[in-house]
mmCIF file of C-alpha atoms in Angstrom:
data_model
loop_
_atom_site.group_PDB
_atom_site.id
_atom_site.type_symbol
_atom_site.label_atom_id
_atom_site.label_comp_id
_atom_site.label_asym_id
_atom_site.label_seq_id
_atom_site.Cartn_x
_atom_site.Cartn_y
_atom_site.Cartn_z
ATOM 1 C CA UNK Z 1 -7.082 -1.851 154.679
ATOM 2 C CA UNK Z 2 -9.979 -4.119 153.744
ATOM 3 C CA UNK Z 3 -9.303 -7.810 153.174
ATOM 4 C CA UNK Z 4 -9.315 -9.315 149.705
ATOM 5 C CA UNK Z 5 -12.719 -10.938 149.251
ATOM 6 C CA UNK Z 6 -11.858 -12.852 146.093
ATOM 7 C CA UNK Z 7 -8.772 -14.005 144.245
ATOM 8 C CA UNK Z 8 -8.954 -14.633 140.516
ATOM 9 C CA UNK Z 9 -6.364 -16.617 138.566
ATOM 10 C CA UNK Z 10 -5.575 -15.810 134.933
ATOM 11 C CA UNK Z 11 -3.740 -18.820 133.503
ATOM 12 C CA UNK Z 12 -2.355 -19.269 129.995
ATOM 13 C CA UNK Z 13 0.144 -21.120 127.839
ATOM 14 C CA UNK Z 14 1.022 -17.709 126.360
ATOM 15 C CA UNK Z 15 1.118 -14.189 127.821
ATOM 16 C CA UNK Z 16 -2.228 -14.524 129.619
ATOM 17 C CA UNK Z 17 -3.522 -11.121 128.505
ATOM 18 C CA UNK Z 18 -6.835 -12.504 127.258
ATOM 19 C CA UNK Z 19 -7.675 -14.283 130.506
ATOM 20 C CA UNK Z 20 -6.517 -11.327 132.577
ATOM 21 C CA UNK Z 21 -8.573 -8.834 130.557
ATOM 22 C CA UNK Z 22 -11.657 -11.015 130.966
ATOM 23 C CA UNK Z 23 -11.200 -11.036 134.729
ATOM 24 C CA UNK Z 24 -10.568 -7.295 134.809
ATOM 25 C CA UNK Z 25 -13.741 -6.628 132.816
ATOM 26 C CA UNK Z 26 -15.804 -8.819 135.130
ATOM 27 C CA UNK Z 27 -14.251 -7.411 138.302
ATOM 28 C CA UNK Z 28 -14.828 -3.882 137.047
ATOM 29 C CA UNK Z 29 -18.544 -4.444 137.545
ATOM 30 C CA UNK Z 30 -17.961 -4.778 141.297
ATOM 31 C CA UNK Z 31 -16.135 -1.545 142.175
ATOM 32 C CA UNK Z 32 -16.910 -1.789 145.895
ATOM 33 C CA UNK Z 33 -15.390 -5.257 146.300
ATOM 34 C CA UNK Z 34 -11.775 -6.182 146.934
ATOM 35 C CA UNK Z 35 -10.589 -8.572 144.229
ATOM 36 C CA UNK Z 36 -7.017 -9.601 143.411
ATOM 37 C CA UNK Z 37 -5.880 -11.052 140.090
ATOM 38 C CA UNK Z 38 -2.909 -13.417 139.965
ATOM 39 C CA UNK Z 39 -1.444 -14.140 136.527
ATOM 40 C CA UNK Z 40 0.293 -17.353 135.486
ATOM 41 C CA UNK Z 41 1.834 -17.052 132.028
ATOM 42 C CA UNK Z 42 3.499 -19.602 129.718
ATOM 43 C CA UNK Z 43 2.081 -22.594 131.594
ATOM 44 C CA UNK Z 44 3.090 -25.473 129.316
ATOM 45 C CA UNK Z 45 3.142 -28.638 131.401
ATOM 46 C CA UNK Z 46 0.675 -30.717 133.381
ATOM 47 C CA UNK Z 47 2.984 -30.485 136.375
ATOM 48 C CA UNK Z 48 2.734 -26.702 136.332
ATOM 49 C CA UNK Z 49 -1.056 -26.966 136.247
ATOM 50 C CA UNK Z 50 -0.885 -29.224 139.323
ATOM 51 C CA UNK Z 51 1.114 -26.553 141.154
ATOM 52 C CA UNK Z 52 -1.337 -23.812 140.196
ATOM 53 C CA UNK Z 53 -4.339 -25.847 141.332
ATOM 54 C CA UNK Z 54 -2.685 -26.350 144.724
ATOM 55 C CA UNK Z 55 -2.241 -22.588 145.025
ATOM 56 C CA UNK Z 56 -5.822 -22.020 143.872
ATOM 57 C CA UNK Z 57 -7.097 -24.380 146.574
ATOM 58 C CA UNK Z 58 -5.286 -22.399 149.243
ATOM 59 C CA UNK Z 59 -6.679 -19.128 147.840
ATOM 60 C CA UNK Z 60 -10.130 -20.549 147.061
ATOM 61 C CA UNK Z 61 -9.622 -18.807 143.739
ATOM 62 C CA UNK Z 62 -11.713 -18.652 140.596
ATOM 63 C CA UNK Z 63 -9.817 -19.510 137.410
ATOM 64 C CA UNK Z 64 -9.967 -18.186 133.853
ATOM 65 C CA UNK Z 65 -7.591 -19.853 131.433
ATOM 66 C CA UNK Z 66 -6.529 -20.181 127.808
ATOM 67 C CA UNK Z 67 -4.828 -23.393 126.665
ATOM 68 C CA UNK Z 68 -4.626 -24.517 123.048
ATOM 69 C CA UNK Z 69 -3.870 -28.134 123.935
ATOM 70 C CA UNK Z 70 -6.907 -30.306 124.721
ATOM 71 C CA UNK Z 71 -4.876 -32.398 127.142
ATOM 72 C CA UNK Z 72 -4.051 -29.384 129.282
ATOM 73 C CA UNK Z 73 -7.611 -28.046 129.244
ATOM 74 C CA UNK Z 74 -9.040 -31.393 130.273
ATOM 75 C CA UNK Z 75 -6.420 -31.777 133.002
ATOM 76 C CA UNK Z 76 -7.195 -28.389 134.534
ATOM 77 C CA UNK Z 77 -10.949 -28.952 134.249
ATOM 78 C CA UNK Z 78 -10.690 -32.295 136.028
ATOM 79 C CA UNK Z 79 -8.576 -30.943 138.870
ATOM 80 C CA UNK Z 80 -10.718 -27.824 139.283
ATOM 81 C CA UNK Z 81 -13.899 -29.871 139.530
ATOM 82 C CA UNK Z 82 -12.244 -32.337 141.902
ATOM 83 C CA UNK Z 83 -11.289 -29.455 144.200
ATOM 84 C CA UNK Z 84 -14.606 -27.570 143.846
ATOM 85 C CA UNK Z 85 -12.968 -24.591 142.141
ATOM 86 C CA UNK Z 86 -14.927 -22.370 139.765
ATOM 87 C CA UNK Z 87 -13.269 -22.055 136.358
ATOM 88 C CA UNK Z 88 -13.895 -20.925 132.797
ATOM 89 C CA UNK Z 89 -12.236 -22.409 129.713
ATOM 90 C CA UNK Z 90 -11.895 -19.513 127.292
ATOM 91 C CA UNK Z 91 -10.535 -21.549 124.377
ATOM 92 C CA UNK Z 92 -12.823 -24.576 124.131
ATOM 93 C CA UNK Z 93 -15.850 -22.990 122.474
ATOM 94 C CA UNK Z 94 -13.921 -20.678 120.103
ATOM 95 C CA UNK Z 95 -11.749 -23.596 118.940
ATOM 96 C CA UNK Z 96 -14.760 -25.845 118.448
ATOM 97 C CA UNK Z 97 -16.611 -23.178 116.469
ATOM 98 C CA UNK Z 98 -13.677 -22.536 114.144
ATOM 99 C CA UNK Z 99 -12.996 -26.250 113.700
ATOM 100 C CA UNK Z 100 -16.630 -26.875 112.820
ATOM 101 C CA UNK Z 101 -16.836 -24.091 110.251
ATOM 102 C CA UNK Z 102 -13.471 -24.824 108.641
ATOM 103 C CA UNK Z 103 -13.838 -28.596 108.971
ATOM 104 C CA UNK Z 104 -10.192 -28.683 110.029
ATOM 105 C CA UNK Z 105 -8.792 -29.730 113.394
ATOM 106 C CA UNK Z 106 -6.765 -27.205 115.395
ATOM 107 C CA UNK Z 107 -3.013 -27.782 115.362
ATOM 108 C CA UNK Z 108 -2.851 -27.235 119.140
ATOM 109 C CA UNK Z 109 0.542 -25.567 118.937
ATOM 110 C CA UNK Z 110 1.662 -23.087 121.564
ATOM 111 C CA UNK Z 111 1.288 -19.481 120.431
ATOM 112 C CA UNK Z 112 4.112 -18.275 118.227
ATOM 113 C CA UNK Z 113 6.396 -15.543 119.542
ATOM 114 C CA UNK Z 114 5.336 -12.030 118.759
ATOM 115 C CA UNK Z 115 6.686 -10.915 115.392
ATOM 116 C CA UNK Z 116 8.562 -7.643 115.354
ATOM 117 C CA UNK Z 117 6.490 -6.522 112.407
ATOM 118 C CA UNK Z 118 5.523 -3.138 111.077
ATOM 119 C CA UNK Z 119 2.595 -2.738 113.481
ATOM 120 C CA UNK Z 120 4.824 -3.454 116.471
ATOM 121 C CA UNK Z 121 7.351 -0.818 115.516
ATOM 122 C CA UNK Z 122 4.571 1.634 114.709
ATOM 123 C CA UNK Z 123 3.180 1.226 118.221
ATOM 124 C CA UNK Z 124 6.586 1.632 119.872
ATOM 125 C CA UNK Z 125 7.284 4.751 117.811
ATOM 126 C CA UNK Z 126 3.884 6.185 118.733
ATOM 127 C CA UNK Z 127 4.459 5.570 122.440
ATOM 128 C CA UNK Z 128 7.915 7.185 122.384
ATOM 129 C CA UNK Z 129 6.526 10.161 120.474
ATOM 130 C CA UNK Z 130 3.627 10.622 122.881
ATOM 131 C CA UNK Z 131 5.836 10.610 125.960
ATOM 132 C CA UNK Z 132 8.193 13.096 124.318
ATOM 133 C CA UNK Z 133 5.423 15.554 123.483
ATOM 134 C CA UNK Z 134 3.325 15.191 126.617
ATOM 135 C CA UNK Z 135 1.813 18.447 127.869
ATOM 136 C CA UNK Z 136 3.723 20.616 125.382
ATOM 137 C CA UNK Z 137 2.586 23.551 123.270
ATOM 138 C CA UNK Z 138 5.242 23.010 120.635
ATOM 139 C CA UNK Z 139 5.216 23.070 116.826
ATOM 140 C CA UNK Z 140 7.126 19.856 116.037
ATOM 141 C CA UNK Z 141 4.885 17.637 118.151
ATOM 142 C CA UNK Z 142 1.736 19.264 116.820
ATOM 143 C CA UNK Z 143 2.910 18.918 113.208
ATOM 144 C CA UNK Z 144 3.931 15.246 113.467
ATOM 145 C CA UNK Z 145 1.069 14.010 115.664
ATOM 146 C CA UNK Z 146 -1.800 11.894 114.367
ATOM 147 C CA UNK Z 147 -4.031 13.272 117.118
ATOM 148 C CA UNK Z 148 -3.751 16.471 119.185
ATOM 149 C CA UNK Z 149 -5.702 16.661 122.449
ATOM 150 C CA UNK Z 150 -6.444 20.019 124.059
ATOM 151 C CA UNK Z 151 -8.043 20.823 127.402
ATOM 152 C CA UNK Z 152 -7.533 22.313 130.828
ATOM 153 C CA UNK Z 153 -5.370 20.588 133.412
ATOM 154 C CA UNK Z 154 -6.649 17.251 134.820
ATOM 155 C CA UNK Z 155 -8.977 16.328 131.960
ATOM 156 C CA UNK Z 156 -7.124 13.011 131.424
ATOM 157 C CA UNK Z 157 -5.069 14.289 128.481
ATOM 158 C CA UNK Z 158 -1.919 12.373 129.421
ATOM 159 C CA UNK Z 159 -3.405 8.941 130.228
ATOM 160 C CA UNK Z 160 -5.638 9.185 127.160
ATOM 161 C CA UNK Z 161 -2.623 10.111 125.012
ATOM 162 C CA UNK Z 162 -0.668 7.125 126.308
ATOM 163 C CA UNK Z 163 -3.603 4.779 125.639
ATOM 164 C CA UNK Z 164 -3.997 6.093 122.092
ATOM 165 C CA UNK Z 165 -0.267 5.689 121.501
ATOM 166 C CA UNK Z 166 -0.495 2.049 122.577
ATOM 167 C CA UNK Z 167 -3.079 1.673 119.821
ATOM 168 C CA UNK Z 168 -0.539 3.072 117.366
ATOM 169 C CA UNK Z 169 -1.485 6.759 117.184
ATOM 170 C CA UNK Z 170 1.123 9.476 117.740
ATOM 171 C CA UNK Z 171 -0.667 11.727 120.196
ATOM 172 C CA UNK Z 172 0.331 15.184 121.388
ATOM 173 C CA UNK Z 173 -1.551 16.990 124.114
ATOM 174 C CA UNK Z 174 -1.651 20.728 124.659
ATOM 175 C CA UNK Z 175 -2.729 22.341 127.948
ATOM 176 C CA UNK Z 176 -5.124 25.261 127.671
ATOM 177 C CA UNK Z 177 -4.010 27.896 130.169
ATOM 178 C CA UNK Z 178 -5.293 31.504 130.016
ATOM 179 C CA UNK Z 179 -1.795 32.921 130.527
ATOM 180 C CA UNK Z 180 -0.252 30.906 127.658
ATOM 181 C CA UNK Z 181 -0.990 31.504 123.980
ATOM 182 C CA UNK Z 182 -1.927 28.386 122.043
ATOM 183 C CA UNK Z 183 0.380 27.565 119.141
ATOM 184 C CA UNK Z 184 -1.037 28.915 115.844
ATOM 185 C CA UNK Z 185 -0.957 25.466 114.192
ATOM 186 C CA UNK Z 186 -3.403 24.186 116.828
ATOM 187 C CA UNK Z 187 -5.775 27.058 116.147
ATOM 188 C CA UNK Z 188 -5.506 26.512 112.382
ATOM 189 C CA UNK Z 189 -6.093 22.740 112.726
ATOM 190 C CA UNK Z 190 -5.411 22.245 109.020
ATOM 191 C CA UNK Z 191 -5.450 18.436 109.257
ATOM 192 C CA UNK Z 192 -8.563 18.300 111.477
ATOM 193 C CA UNK Z 193 -6.697 16.300 114.098
ATOM 194 C CA UNK Z 194 -7.450 18.399 117.175
ATOM 195 C CA UNK Z 195 -9.925 17.027 119.746
ATOM 196 C CA UNK Z 196 -11.011 19.011 122.795
ATOM 197 C CA UNK Z 197 -11.592 17.498 126.236
ATOM 198 C CA UNK Z 198 -13.869 18.954 128.883
ATOM 199 C CA UNK Z 199 -15.197 17.803 132.250
ATOM 200 C CA UNK Z 200 -17.781 18.717 134.863
ATOM 201 C CA UNK Z 201 -16.379 21.709 136.820
ATOM 202 C CA UNK Z 202 -17.417 20.284 140.196
ATOM 203 C CA UNK Z 203 -15.668 16.999 139.464
ATOM 204 C CA UNK Z 204 -12.586 18.858 138.248
ATOM 205 C CA UNK Z 205 -12.546 20.817 141.488
ATOM 206 C CA UNK Z 206 -12.580 17.549 143.483
ATOM 207 C CA UNK Z 207 -9.839 16.046 141.305
ATOM 208 C CA UNK Z 208 -7.588 19.061 141.725
ATOM 209 C CA UNK Z 209 -8.103 19.150 145.488
ATOM 210 C CA UNK Z 210 -7.045 15.498 145.687
ATOM 211 C CA UNK Z 211 -4.051 16.274 143.489
ATOM 212 C CA UNK Z 212 -2.978 19.066 145.842
ATOM 213 C CA UNK Z 213 -3.332 16.780 148.865
ATOM 214 C CA UNK Z 214 -1.088 14.173 147.240
ATOM 215 C CA UNK Z 215 1.461 16.916 146.629
ATOM 216 C CA UNK Z 216 1.293 17.897 150.301
ATOM 217 C CA UNK Z 217 -0.336 21.246 149.560
ATOM 218 C CA UNK Z 218 -3.452 22.832 150.996
ATOM 219 C CA UNK Z 219 -6.751 22.633 149.154
ATOM 220 C CA UNK Z 220 -7.057 26.424 149.151
ATOM 221 C CA UNK Z 221 -4.488 26.909 146.364
ATOM 222 C CA UNK Z 222 -5.565 28.909 143.329
ATOM 223 C CA UNK Z 223 -5.193 25.763 141.188
ATOM 224 C CA UNK Z 224 -8.321 24.259 142.777
ATOM 225 C CA UNK Z 225 -10.282 27.471 143.335
ATOM 226 C CA UNK Z 226 -13.670 27.481 141.637
ATOM 227 C CA UNK Z 227 -13.109 31.014 140.329
ATOM 228 C CA UNK Z 228 -9.884 29.880 138.666
ATOM 229 C CA UNK Z 229 -11.550 26.778 137.198
ATOM 230 C CA UNK Z 230 -14.374 28.879 135.763
ATOM 231 C CA UNK Z 231 -11.810 31.238 134.245
ATOM 232 C CA UNK Z 232 -9.980 28.322 132.638
ATOM 233 C CA UNK Z 233 -13.203 26.886 131.233
ATOM 234 C CA UNK Z 234 -14.183 30.222 129.718
ATOM 235 C CA UNK Z 235 -10.786 30.371 128.046
ATOM 236 C CA UNK Z 236 -10.764 26.739 126.874
ATOM 237 C CA UNK Z 237 -14.331 26.974 125.550
ATOM 238 C CA UNK Z 238 -13.396 30.029 123.511
ATOM 239 C CA UNK Z 239 -10.283 28.325 122.118
ATOM 240 C CA UNK Z 240 -12.155 25.140 121.164
ATOM 241 C CA UNK Z 241 -14.876 27.209 119.517
ATOM 242 C CA UNK Z 242 -12.214 29.078 117.530
ATOM 243 C CA UNK Z 243 -10.612 25.802 116.454
ATOM 244 C CA UNK Z 244 -13.984 24.273 115.585
ATOM 245 C CA UNK Z 245 -12.839 20.881 116.892
ATOM 246 C CA UNK Z 246 -15.027 18.104 118.306
ATOM 247 C CA UNK Z 247 -15.336 18.256 122.101
ATOM 248 C CA UNK Z 248 -15.625 15.209 124.344
ATOM 249 C CA UNK Z 249 -16.943 15.389 127.896
ATOM 250 C CA UNK Z 250 -14.795 12.931 129.877
ATOM 251 C CA UNK Z 251 -16.949 13.124 133.003
ATOM 252 C CA UNK Z 252 -17.658 9.567 134.243
ATOM 253 C CA UNK Z 253 -15.942 8.071 131.179
ATOM 254 C CA UNK Z 254 -13.106 5.565 131.340
ATOM 255 C CA UNK Z 255 -9.966 6.197 129.302
ATOM 256 C CA UNK Z 256 -10.969 3.356 126.984
ATOM 257 C CA UNK Z 257 -14.434 4.825 126.388
ATOM 258 C CA UNK Z 258 -13.001 8.249 125.628
ATOM 259 C CA UNK Z 259 -10.446 6.710 123.255
ATOM 260 C CA UNK Z 260 -13.216 4.985 121.304
ATOM 261 C CA UNK Z 261 -15.029 8.305 120.981
ATOM 262 C CA UNK Z 262 -11.846 10.099 119.877
ATOM 263 C CA UNK Z 263 -11.118 7.514 117.203
ATOM 264 C CA UNK Z 264 -14.688 7.575 115.955
ATOM 265 C CA UNK Z 265 -14.046 11.057 114.563
ATOM 266 C CA UNK Z 266 -11.064 9.836 112.593
ATOM 267 C CA UNK Z 267 -12.705 6.588 111.433
ATOM 268 C CA UNK Z 268 -15.518 8.626 109.965
#
C-alpha cells in the first residue's frame, strides 16, 4: 500500500461539510496521489483549535476551515502561520462581502441546528423509497417514482438513484434484461419520467470482469462475455427507442455529473 502523501484537515464550528467538500473537490484533481482527509466538526473553543493545530503539526497537514466567529478565525490563522501550516479561511471573504453589501455586521453565532422541516422529511422519504425500489421491475415503484432509470446491469443505476434520492427525488431503477419483459407502465412512460443509461461496451466488459473477481468468480462467465453484452445492448437500445426517453452515456462521468444531466431534462 502506498504511503499517504498529504493529509488535509477540514475544520468547522458546525458539521464541516463545506470544508470537507472543498478538500474533496481539490483532491479529486489529483487522482494518482494519496491524500487523506481528517474532519473536525463542532470546534467551538480556542482550546480545541490549539489541540487541532498540534495534530496538524505532527501530520504536516493543510487546513480548510469554516468559523463564524472572528476570534476563532484569527486564532487559527495566527497559530497556522506560526507553525508554517498552509490554511484557507472559507468564511472570511463571504462574510465580508455580505456585510459590505447589507451594511450590517454578522451576528457571529454558531450555526443553528438543522430544522426538521418539510425538505428534510421529503429527502428522507425519497431515500427510503429509492432503497425499497432498487433494481425492481414493479408497478408500485414505477407509478410513485419521480424519476425512473433504465439500463443494463452495471450502468450506475443504483448509486445514481441513491444520489438523486438524497437530492429529494424518489427514484426507481429498472434493469433491462433480454429474458425479462419490461413493465408496461415503463414502456408507456405517460409522465415522461423515464431516463435511459448507457455505457461504452468495452468499459462495461471491464467493470463486469472486476465485479466477477470480487465475487470470487472467473472472468469467463456469461455475465461478462462480449457476446452477452452486445445482446443486452441490442435489447436495451430497442426498449429505449420504444419508450422514446432521453438517453445518457455514463462513460467517464461521475455520479454527480450524470445526476445534473438527468435533472436537466426535468428542469426544462
